[in-house]
Structure formats: structure tokens, C-alpha cells
CSV table of C-alpha atoms in Angstrom, one decimal:
chain,number,residue,atom,x,y,z
G,1,MET,CA,-10.2,12.9,14.4
G,2,LYS,CA,-10.9,11.2,18.2
G,3,ARG,CA,-12.1,7.4,17.4
G,4,ARG,CA,-14.1,7.4,20.9
G,5,SER,CA,-16.7,10.2,19.1
G,6,LEU,CA,-16.7,7.9,15.7
G,7,LEU,CA,-17.6,5.3,17.7
G,8,ARG,CA,-20.6,7.0,19.6
G,9,ALA,CA,-22.0,8.1,16.3
G,10,VAL,CA,-21.6,4.9,14.6
G,11,VAL,CA,-24.0,2.0,14.3
G,12,THR,CA,-22.3,-1.1,12.5
G,13,THR,CA,-23.3,-4.5,11.9
G,14,GLY,CA,-21.8,-7.3,10.7
G,15,VAL,CA,-18.5,-6.3,11.9
G,16,ALA,CA,-17.3,-8.8,13.9
G,17,ALA,CA,-13.8,-10.2,13.3
G,18,ALA,CA,-13.4,-14.2,13.1
G,19,ALA,CA,-10.8,-15.6,16.0
G,20,GLY,CA,-8.5,-17.0,13.5
G,21,ALA,CA,-6.4,-16.2,10.4
G,22,ALA,CA,-8.4,-15.8,6.8
G,23,ASP,CA,-7.6,-15.2,3.9
G,24,VAL,CA,-10.8,-14.3,2.6
G,25,ARG,CA,-11.9,-10.2,2.3
G,26,SER,CA,-15.2,-9.8,4.3
G,27,ALA,CA,-18.1,-7.8,2.6
G,28,ALA,CA,-19.3,-4.6,3.9
G,29,ALA,CA,-21.6,-2.0,3.4
G,30,ALA,CA,-21.1,0.9,0.5
G,31,THR,CA,-20.4,3.8,2.0
G,32,ASP,CA,-18.4,6.8,1.1
G,33,TYR,CA,-15.5,8.1,3.3
G,34,LEU,CA,-12.4,9.8,2.2
G,35,ILE,CA,-9.4,8.0,2.6
G,36,VAL,CA,-5.7,10.0,2.9
G,37,VAL,CA,-2.7,8.1,1.1
G,38,VAL,CA,1.4,9.0,1.2
G,39,GLU,CA,2.4,8.3,-2.3
G,40,GLN,CA,5.9,8.2,-3.3
G,41,ALA,CA,6.3,8.7,-6.8
G,42,ALA,CA,5.4,11.8,-6.4
G,43,ASN,CA,6.3,12.7,-2.5
G,44,GLN,CA,2.7,13.6,-1.7
G,45,ILE,CA,0.2,12.8,0.9
G,46,GLN,CA,-3.0,12.5,-1.4
G,47,ARG,CA,-7.0,12.7,-0.7
G,48,PHE,CA,-9.4,10.0,-2.5
G,49,SER,CA,-12.9,8.7,-1.6
G,50,ASN,CA,-13.2,4.9,-1.5
G,51,SER,CA,-16.6,5.4,-3.4
G,52,THR,CA,-14.3,4.8,-6.7
G,53,THR,CA,-11.9,2.4,-7.8
G,54,ASP,CA,-10.2,4.7,-10.5
G,55,TRP,CA,-7.9,6.9,-8.5
G,56,ASN,CA,-6.1,8.3,-12.1
G,57,THR,CA,-7.9,11.0,-11.5
G,58,SER,CA,-6.3,14.4,-9.9
G,59,PRO,CA,-6.9,13.3,-6.3
G,60,GLU,CA,-9.4,15.7,-4.2
G,61,TRP,CA,-6.5,17.3,-2.0
G,62,HIS,CA,-2.9,16.5,-2.2
G,63,TRP,CA,0.4,18.5,-0.5
G,64,SER,CA,3.5,18.5,-2.2
G,65,ALA,CA,6.5,17.4,0.5
G,66,PRO,CA,9.7,19.8,-0.2
G,67,SER,CA,12.4,18.6,-2.6
G,68,THR,CA,14.9,18.3,-0.2
G,69,ASP,CA,16.9,15.2,1.1
G,70,SER,CA,15.1,15.3,4.5
G,71,TRP,CA,12.0,15.5,3.0
G,72,LYS,CA,12.3,12.1,0.5
G,73,TYR,CA,10.0,9.2,0.7
G,74,LEU,CA,7.2,10.7,2.8
G,75,ALA,CA,6.1,7.9,5.6
G,76,ASP,CA,2.7,8.7,7.6
G,77,ALA,CA,0.0,11.3,7.4
G,78,LYS,CA,-2.8,11.5,10.1
G,79,ARG,CA,-5.4,14.0,9.7
G,80,ARG,CA,-5.8,15.5,13.2
G,81,LEU,CA,-8.2,18.7,14.7
G,82,THR,CA,-6.6,21.3,16.8
G,83,ALA,CA,-7.7,24.1,19.0
G,84,ASN,CA,-5.4,26.6,17.4
G,85,TRP,CA,-4.4,25.3,13.7
G,86,ASP,CA,-7.8,24.0,12.6
G,87,ASP,CA,-7.6,20.5,10.9
G,88,VAL,CA,-4.3,19.5,10.3
G,89,LEU,CA,-1.7,16.8,8.6
G,90,VAL,CA,1.0,15.2,10.7
G,91,CYS,CA,3.3,13.8,9.0
G,92,CYS,CA,6.9,12.2,8.1
G,93,ALA,CA,9.3,11.2,5.9
G,94,ASN,CA,12.6,8.7,6.1
G,95,GLY,CA,14.7,11.2,4.3
G,96,THR,CA,18.1,10.4,2.6
G,97,ALA,CA,20.3,13.1,4.5
G,98,SER,CA,22.9,12.3,7.1
G,99,THR,CA,20.8,14.1,9.4
G,100,GLY,CA,17.9,12.0,9.1
G,101,GLY,CA,14.2,12.7,7.9
G,102,ARG,CA,10.8,15.5,8.8
G,103,ALA,CA,8.3,15.6,10.9
G,104,ALA,CA,5.7,18.4,10.0
G,105,MET,CA,2.0,19.9,10.9
G,106,VAL,CA,0.6,21.0,7.6
G,107,ARG,CA,-2.5,23.2,7.8
G,108,GLU,CA,-5.2,21.5,5.5
G,109,SER,CA,-7.1,24.3,4.5
G,110,ASP,CA,-3.9,26.4,3.1
G,111,GLN,CA,-1.2,23.7,3.0
G,112,ALA,CA,0.8,26.0,5.0
G,113,VAL,CA,3.4,24.5,7.1
G,114,VAL,CA,3.0,25.3,10.4
G,115,TRP,CA,5.6,23.5,12.2
G,116,THR,CA,8.2,21.2,11.3
G,117,ALA,CA,11.7,19.8,12.7
G,118,VAL,CA,14.0,17.3,11.7
G,119,VAL,CA,14.4,13.7,13.2
G,120,PRO,CA,17.5,11.9,13.3
G,121,GLY,CA,17.1,8.2,11.6
G,122,ASN,CA,14.3,7.3,9.9
G,123,PRO,CA,11.1,8.5,10.8
G,124,HIS,CA,8.2,6.0,9.5
G,125,SER,CA,5.6,7.2,11.7
G,126,VAL,CA,4.0,10.3,13.5
G,127,GLU,CA,1.4,11.2,15.7
G,128,ARG,CA,-0.1,14.0,17.8
G,129,ILE,CA,-1.3,14.1,21.2
G,130,ASP,CA,-4.6,15.2,21.8
G,131,GLY,CA,-4.9,17.9,24.9
G,132,HIS,CA,-1.0,18.3,25.4
G,133,GLY,CA,-0.2,19.3,21.7
G,134,ALA,CA,2.6,16.9,21.5
G,135,ILE,CA,4.4,15.9,18.1
G,136,VAL,CA,5.4,11.6,18.0
G,137,THR,CA,7.6,10.4,15.9
G,138,ALA,CA,9.0,6.5,15.7
G,139,SER,CA,12.3,5.5,14.0
G,140,ALA,CA,13.4,2.1,13.0
G,141,LYS,CA,17.1,3.2,12.6
G,142,GLN,CA,19.4,3.8,15.3
G,143,ARG,CA,19.7,8.1,15.9
G,144,ALA,CA,22.3,9.7,14.8
G,145,THR,CA,23.2,11.6,18.3
G,146,GLY,CA,25.1,10.7,21.6
G,147,ASP,CA,22.3,10.3,23.7
G,148,SER,CA,21.5,7.0,25.3
G,149,TYR,CA,19.3,4.9,22.7
G,150,GLU,CA,18.5,1.3,22.8
G,151,ASN,CA,20.7,-0.2,19.4
G,152,GLY,CA,18.1,0.2,16.4
G,153,GLY,CA,15.9,3.5,16.8
G,154,GLY,CA,13.4,4.9,19.3
G,155,ILE,CA,10.5,7.3,20.0
G,156,ASN,CA,10.7,11.2,20.4
G,157,LEU,CA,8.0,13.2,21.6
G,158,PHE,CA,8.3,16.9,20.4
G,159,VAL,CA,6.4,18.9,23.7
G,160,PRO,CA,5.2,22.4,23.4
G,161,SER,CA,6.5,24.2,26.4
G,162,THR,CA,3.1,25.9,27.1
G,163,HIS,CA,0.0,24.8,26.6
G,164,GLY,CA,-1.5,25.6,23.2
G,165,GLY,CA,1.6,26.2,22.1
G,166,LEU,CA,4.1,24.8,19.2
G,167,PRO,CA,6.5,21.9,19.8
G,168,PRO,CA,10.3,23.0,19.8
G,169,THR,CA,11.3,22.8,16.4
G,170,SER,CA,15.3,21.0,17.8
G,171,PHE,CA,15.3,17.9,18.5
G,172,ALA,CA,17.8,17.9,20.9
G,173,ASP,CA,14.8,19.4,23.2
G,174,SER,CA,12.6,16.3,22.2
G,175,ILE,CA,12.1,13.6,24.7
G,176,SER,CA,13.4,10.3,23.5
G,177,THR,CA,12.7,6.9,24.7
G,178,GLY,CA,14.3,3.7,22.9
G,179,PHE,CA,12.7,1.5,20.9
G,180,PRO,CA,14.1,-1.1,18.7
G,181,GLY,CA,12.8,-1.1,15.5
G,182,ALA,CA,9.9,1.0,16.3
G,183,HIS,CA,7.6,1.8,12.9
G,184,GLY,CA,4.5,2.8,14.3
G,185,VAL,CA,2.6,5.6,16.9
G,186,LEU,CA,-0.9,5.8,17.6
G,187,TRP,CA,-2.3,7.9,20.5
G,188,ASP,CA,-5.3,6.1,22.4
G,189,ASP,CA,-7.6,8.7,23.1
G,190,SER,CA,-9.9,6.3,24.9
G,191,ASN,CA,-7.2,5.1,27.1
G,192,GLU,CA,-4.8,8.3,26.9
G,193,CYS,CA,-2.1,5.8,26.3
G,194,LEU,CA,0.9,6.6,23.6
G,195,LEU,CA,0.8,2.8,21.9
G,196,ALA,CA,4.0,2.4,19.9
G,197,ILE,CA,5.1,-0.8,18.0
G,198,GLY,CA,8.3,-2.2,16.9
G,199,ASP,CA,11.0,-5.1,16.5
G,200,ASN,CA,8.9,-8.0,18.4
G,201,GLU,CA,6.6,-6.2,21.1
G,202,LEU,CA,3.4,-3.7,21.2
G,203,ARG,CA,4.1,-1.2,24.0
G,204,ALA,CA,1.5,1.0,25.3
G,205,TYR,CA,2.8,4.2,27.2
G,206,ARG,CA,1.2,6.3,30.2
G,207,LEU,CA,2.0,10.3,29.9
G,208,VAL,CA,4.9,11.7,32.8
G,209,THR,CA,3.7,15.2,33.3
G,210,ILE,CA,4.4,17.7,35.9
G,211,SER,CA,1.2,20.1,37.5
G,212,SER,CA,0.5,21.8,35.0
G,213,GLY,CA,0.4,19.1,32.4
G,214,ILE,CA,3.0,19.4,30.6
G,215,ILE,CA,4.9,16.1,29.2
G,216,THR,CA,8.3,15.1,30.8
G,217,GLY,CA,8.2,11.7,30.2
G,218,LEU,CA,6.8,8.1,29.6
G,219,SER,CA,6.1,5.3,31.5
G,220,LYS,CA,5.8,1.9,29.6
G,221,VAL,CA,2.4,0.3,31.5
G,222,ALA,CA,2.1,-3.0,29.2
G,223,THR,CA,4.0,-5.2,26.3
G,224,LEU,CA,2.7,-7.6,23.8
G,225,ALA,CA,4.9,-9.8,22.6
G,226,PHE,CA,5.4,-11.7,19.1
G,227,SER,CA,8.1,-12.7,16.4
G,228,GLY,CA,9.2,-10.2,13.7
G,229,THR,CA,9.0,-6.4,13.2
G,230,GLY,CA,5.3,-4.9,14.0
G,231,HIS,CA,4.9,-2.2,11.0
G,232,ASP,CA,1.8,-0.5,11.2
G,233,LEU,CA,-0.2,0.2,14.0
G,234,GLN,CA,-4.5,1.8,13.8
G,235,PRO,CA,-7.5,1.9,15.2
G,236,ASP,CA,-10.5,0.0,14.6
G,237,TYR,CA,-12.5,2.8,13.8
G,238,ALA,CA,-15.8,-0.1,13.6
G,239,SER,CA,-15.0,-1.4,17.2
G,240,PRO,CA,-12.4,-0.4,20.2
G,241,ASP,CA,-10.1,-2.6,18.7
G,242,ILE,CA,-6.6,-2.2,17.9
G,243,LEU,CA,-5.0,-3.0,14.6
G,244,TYR,CA,-1.4,-3.9,14.1
G,245,THR,CA,0.6,-5.6,11.4
G,246,VAL,CA,3.5,-7.7,11.8
G,247,GLY,CA,5.8,-7.8,8.5
G,248,GLY,CA,7.3,-11.1,7.0
G,249,ASP,CA,6.2,-14.2,5.2
G,250,ALA,CA,6.0,-18.2,5.7
G,251,GLY,CA,9.0,-17.7,7.1
G,252,ASN,CA,7.8,-15.7,10.2
G,253,PRO,CA,5.6,-17.5,12.0
G,254,ASP,CA,3.9,-14.7,13.2
G,255,HIS,CA,3.3,-12.3,10.1
G,256,GLY,CA,-0.1,-10.9,9.2
G,257,ILE,CA,-3.1,-8.7,10.2
G,258,TRP,CA,-3.5,-8.7,14.5
G,259,LYS,CA,-6.1,-7.1,16.8
G,260,THR,CA,-6.0,-7.0,20.0
G,261,ARG,CA,-7.4,-4.4,22.9
G,262,LEU,CA,-5.5,-2.4,25.7
G,263,THR,CA,-7.5,-2.7,28.6
G,264,PHE,CA,-7.2,-1.2,32.4
G,265,ASN,CA,-7.7,-3.7,35.4
G,266,SER,CA,-9.0,-0.9,38.0
G,267,ALA,CA,-8.8,-3.2,41.2
G,268,ALA,CA,-5.1,-4.2,40.5
G,269,ALA,CA,-4.4,-0.9,39.1
G,270,THR,CA,-2.7,-2.4,35.7
G,271,TRP,CA,-3.0,-2.0,32.0
G,272,THR,CA,-2.7,-5.6,29.6
G,273,PHE,CA,-3.2,-6.1,26.1
G,274,ALA,CA,-6.0,-8.7,25.5
G,275,SER,CA,-4.7,-12.2,23.7
G,276,PRO,CA,-4.1,-11.5,20.1
G,277,ALA,CA,-6.3,-12.9,17.4
G,278,ARG,CA,-4.8,-12.8,13.8
G,279,LEU,CA,-7.5,-11.9,11.4
G,280,TYR,CA,-5.8,-12.5,8.2
G,281,ASP,CA,-2.2,-14.6,7.1
G,282,TRP,CA,-1.2,-12.3,4.7
G,283,TYR,CA,2.6,-11.3,3.5
G,284,PHE,CA,4.4,-7.6,3.4
G,285,THR,CA,1.4,-5.7,4.9
G,286,LYS,CA,2.4,-1.8,5.4
G,287,SER,CA,-1.0,-0.6,6.6
G,288,PHE,CA,-4.2,-1.9,7.3
G,289,SER,CA,-8.0,-0.4,9.4
G,290,ARG,CA,-11.6,-0.4,9.4
G,291,LEU,CA,-13.3,2.3,8.4
G,292,PRO,CA,-16.4,3.1,10.4
G,293,ASP,CA,-19.2,1.1,8.3
G,294,GLY,CA,-16.7,-2.1,8.5
G,295,THR,CA,-14.9,-1.8,5.1
G,296,GLU,CA,-11.1,-2.7,5.9
G,297,PHE,CA,-8.4,-1.2,3.6
G,298,TRP,CA,-4.9,-1.6,3.2
G,299,VAL,CA,-1.7,-1.0,1.3
G,300,ASP,CA,0.6,-4.5,0.6
G,301,ALA,CA,3.6,-4.9,-1.1
G,302,PRO,CA,4.1,-7.4,-3.7
G,303,SER,CA,7.5,-8.5,-2.5
G,304,ALA,CA,10.1,-8.5,0.3
G,305,ALA,CA,11.8,-6.7,-2.3
G,306,THR,CA,9.9,-3.3,-1.7
G,307,TRP,CA,7.2,-1.6,0.0
G,308,TRP,CA,5.0,0.2,-2.1
G,309,ASN,CA,1.7,-0.5,-4.3
G,310,ASP,CA,-0.2,1.1,-6.7
G,311,THR,CA,-3.0,-0.1,-5.0
G,312,VAL,CA,-5.5,0.2,-2.2
G,313,GLY,CA,-7.7,-2.5,-1.5
G,314,PHE,CA,-10.9,-2.3,-0.1
G,315,SER,CA,-12.9,-5.3,1.3
G,316,GLY,CA,-16.2,-6.0,-0.3
G,317,ARG,CA,-15.3,-4.5,-4.0
G,318,SER,CA,-12.6,-4.1,-6.2
G,319,ASP,CA,-9.4,-2.2,-5.1
G,320,SER,CA,-8.8,1.7,-6.0
G,321,VAL,CA,-5.5,2.1,-8.3
G,322,ARG,CA,-3.4,5.2,-9.4
G,323,THR,CA,-1.4,4.0,-12.3
G,324,GLY,CA,2.5,4.6,-11.5
G,325,ALA,CA,2.1,5.8,-7.8
G,326,LYS,CA,3.9,4.4,-4.7
G,327,PHE,CA,1.6,4.1,-2.3
G,328,TYR,CA,3.1,3.2,1.4
G,329,LYS,CA,0.2,3.9,3.9
G,330,ALA,CA,-3.4,4.5,3.8
G,331,ARG,CA,-5.4,6.0,6.4
G,332,PHE,CA,-8.9,7.4,7.5
G,333,TRP,CA,-9.5,10.7,6.8
G,334,SER,CA,-12.6,11.5,8.3
G,335,HIS,CA,-16.0,10.5,9.2
G,336,VAL,CA,-17.9,12.3,6.1
G,337,LEU,CA,-17.5,13.5,3.1
G,338,SER,CA,-17.4,17.8,3.0
């Protein structure tokens, strides 16, 4: 789903964020949208409508991860449109196997796994680069390989050798970039930059390609420093802003929900992140975003001792609850109900 297409089609009002931190949930219009969550009790990707607060009925759509060690603890899922495999869910799991976790593309229509690969470390986030077909993963742990990584994890690109093809299934064929504590990746299609977040830093990368357009590497073009572990990275579907979360509690001065945006200075040919503004002074937030009508939605853990909740929060209304669930992240599924 391309955010720039959504922004052209959606007119929003009253969505401007306050410049300072806040604890009050903002109001929003009552519009039905679809939400996708990763739920670790059943280890499923599940879809619900944001128009209901009782999520105890069967999900409108779901996919169950295989019962193997590399598929334990689903960590991320994003719906993406492809030319050759229709609508897919790109997803990843931390895994508990010595070999690491998993990344995959699951076709929405028949739930077939059209691509998957083992990812050493503990993949926390996944993305697909539109127009190139590459899959990107972010792992917080150091890799169990002999390659040269920054201590603590990094980013990997699984790049098709031909346009329209599937990515390689071997980690050895991936492109590696070190990033300590890497927790989130997002393809910014408006700027054609890959964004990544990890320990103490938000980064923007441009793709390095050969004449045929095949990706051969990443070039870091901008950074934004903060204190702590950057946990999640999402678009604001109601504005051009980028939303990111920083973990921790009062012991970390930079904890909470923040916004920024990536800009390009054509005269200087440089990329920069705008000065960040804290939206909310919240603890232990695992995911946060805004729907096109301005509704904010999030998953936060009740304490530092865990990373999940049975509740997805929404601004302007009561939260949605699924008894016994272990929601880790929530994402925007699509613009309209179908």
C-alpha cells in the first residue's frame, strides 16, 4: 500500500499534532478501516475492523505460522501489493532456533507462502521495497555468521537477481548492513529511501543499484540521534510525517512517541530528518500509527517485563480487546473495507 496514493485520495481535518508531549488521546472521525495484528498466543497474523471493540470473534482473515522453532514469536506483518503475487503479507518471526528466525511473503487470497528464508538473529521487522521486489529484515541480535556486522544486529536485503523474480532463499546471498539493536524498517516510497531504527538512531538509506536497477547495497544519507532503543517505525497515513517509538520509562528521557519527516535539499543535494517532536510521553510502546482519518492506534506493553498486550488502543473511542491475546504490533491493512 503506497502512502502517497492514500494521501492524494484522503482529505483530513483536525489532524495536526501538538508540538509538545501529551498524555491525552486525541479524537478522530468514526471511519471503518482494517487493522492487521501479529498475535503471539496463537502465533497468527489476524485482521479485524477498527469499528468494533470486541475482537473475541473469529478474525476476518488470519494466517497461522508453521509450528517450527524458526517461526515462533511472529514479530511483524505488513500488507503489500505485488505485480506477480497479488496482495501479500510480508511477515517475520523472532524464532527460537539456533539458526534464527524467519521472513516470508504470504499471499492474501489463498494464504500460500510464496517466499520464505531463514534470517539469523531475531528478526523484529520486515519490509518489501516496491519496484525492486527486495525483502528487508531488521534484527536486534548479532548474527550467527562469520560476516562482519556491527555488534548487536543489522539489516538484510534479499534481492531478486532479475526484475519480477523472487528473492533468494539463502541468507548467504543477502546484502548485509550493520545496525546495533535494529528493530524497524520502512520503505518510504515518496522519497524512495529505506528507513531503519535501532539503538540511539533513526537512519535513511538510498539504494545502490547497477544499470539494470538491481540493488547491490545501501548508502546511508541521513541520521537522527536519540537516547534508547528505537522500537517501531511507521508512516502517518494522515500526513507526510514519520512516526517512531522509543522504548523505556522515565529512566530514559527520550521514551515515547515521536514524529519527524525526511526532506531533501536540492541545492545542497542532502537529506535530513526534521527536528523531532514528541507526541506522547508513553512507556513501552511497541507500535504506533495513524489511519487516514487521523485515528491513532497502538500496542503498548503493561511493563518492562513483557512485550505484548491483549488490547489495541484507538484514539477517540474505547480500545479493542481479544481475551488471552498477545498482540505485539498493529498495522494499517488497507484504505477501504472489502
